[in-house]
Amino acid sequence: MSEKKFSKKHEWVSLEGDEATVGITKHATELLGDIVFAEVPDVGKSVEKEGQAAVVESTKAASDVYSPISGEITEGNKSIVDDPSSINKDPEGASWFFKLKVKDKEEFNSLMSKDEYDKFCKENPN
Amino acid sequence: MQVQKTALYNIHKNLGAKFVPFAGYEMPIQYKDGIVKEHISTRTYAGFFDVSHMGQFFLEGDQTLTEALEKIIPADLKSLKINHSKYSFLLNNDGGIIDDLIVTKNEKGFCIILNAACKDNDIKQISRYLEKNHKQLLDNDLSLIALQGPKSVEILEKLIPSVSNLKFMTGNNFNYENENLYITRSGYTGEDGFEISIPNKKVEKLINFLISNEVKPIGLGARDTLRLEAGLCLYGHDLNEKINPIEANLKWAIAKKRKELGGFNGWNKIKNLLTNGSEKIRVGIKPEGKVIARENTKIFSTDNIEIGLVTSGTFGPSVNAPVAMGYVKSNFAEIGTPIKLEIRGKKYGGKISGLPFYKKSYFK
């Protein structure tokens, strides 16, 4: 299985070859509540590390989803756009947001591991 | 100012509430179920809401009290029967809405339910019209519980026999454990239901009864989605001091007699608007697809001229689509008019919609 890394803005990334998959964490969905809208980037769009890439909205508010890693979008997940509530059900699996061709793998290595992320969430509960 | 808590704070906590500061109170935004489930349980079964942060303002006096209140409230208070309620507002000299409210006539005078964020200023504004022989009390020893949803009547009848005889927008006194409850058949969700004014010391017992009947606690989050689907205004968002009742599309809430005879704040302006129409007006808005048009979303005509602003917008769980309200130039207010909504710099399609988005089922 490919390795998963995490950002301070509550995104996860997994890397296979030079293609990364990005989504939001379970912790993020718990903070957001019921998700009712998602927008994913168009294929071919360039995104910068920590740049705004997608949008997620709950009944409460809209939030930006940032790309934890730079690259070019290769796919957006249409199924979360059609059924935003699926993000609450499987945020770290089927309900990924987008895939991108990674520019610099070092950016991936600098992200948090699962343990580091869990600790980060405990220290920053909101 | 210190953050206030209602008498139910610990019960909310035990029920797993997530709290937010709201109008100076620490209030539950949601419980464990989350906003969508809370919304649906209210529409399909019943939910209870702690609305004790709202002001329960009691006024006592003779005919001169009614006359004084009619200067600031455009309801026909002189003809209001005992135990009958009306939705109305406090108006400033320009006809702007200081607050929206429910006023109920009782034997000694009136009870006015005021929005939490506005209540202190409201009382100041009302007091300007009162005379020495008029008594006033903002009763903080009372809690206010809204029980809303199709099963409300069946459940409350078990505890308070004959409560089912109340008709929509009427109330009465009921005995519960040797305490007096004042219950009105009303609410702000578009469902049948009750608002129960109950001494703080008895409220926990009432809540335990509701919970034992599988009534779910409902937070401010679902209260907002419910009221928006029902097309009801939220003060501070859809209404404010710069908006008058004609612009707010609430002229139905000004009594016919008062429209003709006036004698209340802002009457000249309102009379003129009743004849000539207002420049802008509150409308329902349905965005296309799933995109949510939140407060302050700019509204454009199809040829990209800015025509208004969204004042409330969310996802409506019962209509299973985004819903919004806002103000547009009156010539764009017709139901079905196509519009554009600017969200995150991009323009999305939408339509002017009739209100409510969700059909009400009040008991009349």
mmCIF file of C-alpha atoms in Angstrom, chain A residues 30-34 36-37 39 42 52 55 57-64 81-84, chain B residues 18 29-30 33-37 221 225 290-294 313-315 317 343-344 346 348:
data_model
loop_
_atom_site.group_PDB
_atom_site.id
_atom_site.type_symbol
_atom_site.label_atom_id
_atom_site.label_comp_id
_atom_site.label_asym_id
_atom_site.label_seq_id
_atom_site.Cartn_x
_atom_site.Cartn_y
_atom_site.Cartn_z
ATOM 1 C CA GLU A 30 -15.874 15.749 11.965
ATOM 2 C CA LEU A 31 -15.099 19.439 12.357
ATOM 3 C CA LEU A 32 -17.104 20.352 9.259
ATOM 4 C CA GLY A 33 -20.238 18.336 10.012
ATOM 5 C CA ASP A 34 -22.654 17.317 7.238
ATOM 6 C CA VAL A 36 -23.446 19.301 1.258
ATOM 7 C CA PHE A 37 -21.244 20.663 -1.527
ATOM 8 C CA GLU A 39 -16.025 21.413 -6.030
ATOM 9 C CA ASP A 42 -10.288 20.960 -13.568
ATOM 10 C CA GLN A 52 -6.354 26.653 -2.853
ATOM 11 C CA VAL A 55 -13.945 23.665 -2.053
ATOM 12 C CA GLU A 57 -19.094 23.105 2.235
ATOM 13 C CA SER A 58 -21.024 21.814 5.183
ATOM 14 C CA THR A 59 -24.424 22.991 6.372
ATOM 15 C CA LYS A 60 -22.453 25.401 8.545
ATOM 16 C CA ALA A 61 -19.840 26.993 6.283
ATOM 17 C CA ALA A 62 -17.653 26.881 3.184
ATOM 18 C CA SER A 63 -13.999 25.854 3.449
ATOM 19 C CA ASP A 64 -11.165 25.823 0.958
ATOM 20 C CA VAL A 81 -19.440 16.373 -6.549
ATOM 21 C CA ASP A 82 -22.575 14.336 -7.308
ATOM 22 C CA ASP A 83 -22.921 13.061 -3.747
ATOM 23 C CA PRO A 84 -21.135 15.394 -1.300
ATOM 24 C CA LYS B 18 -21.249 21.520 20.391
ATOM 25 C CA ILE B 29 -25.134 24.632 17.376
ATOM 26 C CA GLN B 30 -25.678 20.897 17.048
ATOM 27 C CA ASP B 33 -26.617 13.583 15.261
ATOM 28 C CA GLY B 34 -25.525 16.657 13.320
ATOM 29 C CA ILE B 35 -27.530 19.310 11.502
ATOM 30 C CA VAL B 36 -29.038 17.230 8.681
ATOM 31 C CA LYS B 37 -30.337 14.434 10.926
ATOM 32 C CA GLY B 221 -27.704 24.865 12.982
ATOM 33 C CA THR B 225 -32.001 25.292 7.914
ATOM 34 C CA LYS B 290 -25.679 22.000 -5.610
ATOM 35 C CA VAL B 291 -23.799 25.262 -5.165
ATOM 36 C CA ILE B 292 -24.619 27.150 -1.977
ATOM 37 C CA ALA B 293 -25.196 30.880 -2.164
ATOM 38 C CA ARG B 294 -24.378 32.134 1.308
ATOM 39 C CA GLY B 313 -28.279 30.731 2.241
ATOM 40 C CA THR B 314 -27.681 27.118 3.046
ATOM 41 C CA PHE B 315 -28.466 23.576 1.977
ATOM 42 C CA PRO B 317 -32.126 18.987 3.803
ATOM 43 C CA ILE B 343 -19.652 32.602 -5.675
ATOM 44 C CA ARG B 344 -15.864 32.537 -5.167
ATOM 45 C CA LYS B 346 -17.436 32.511 -10.512
ATOM 46 C CA TYR B 348 -23.540 30.310 -11.225
#
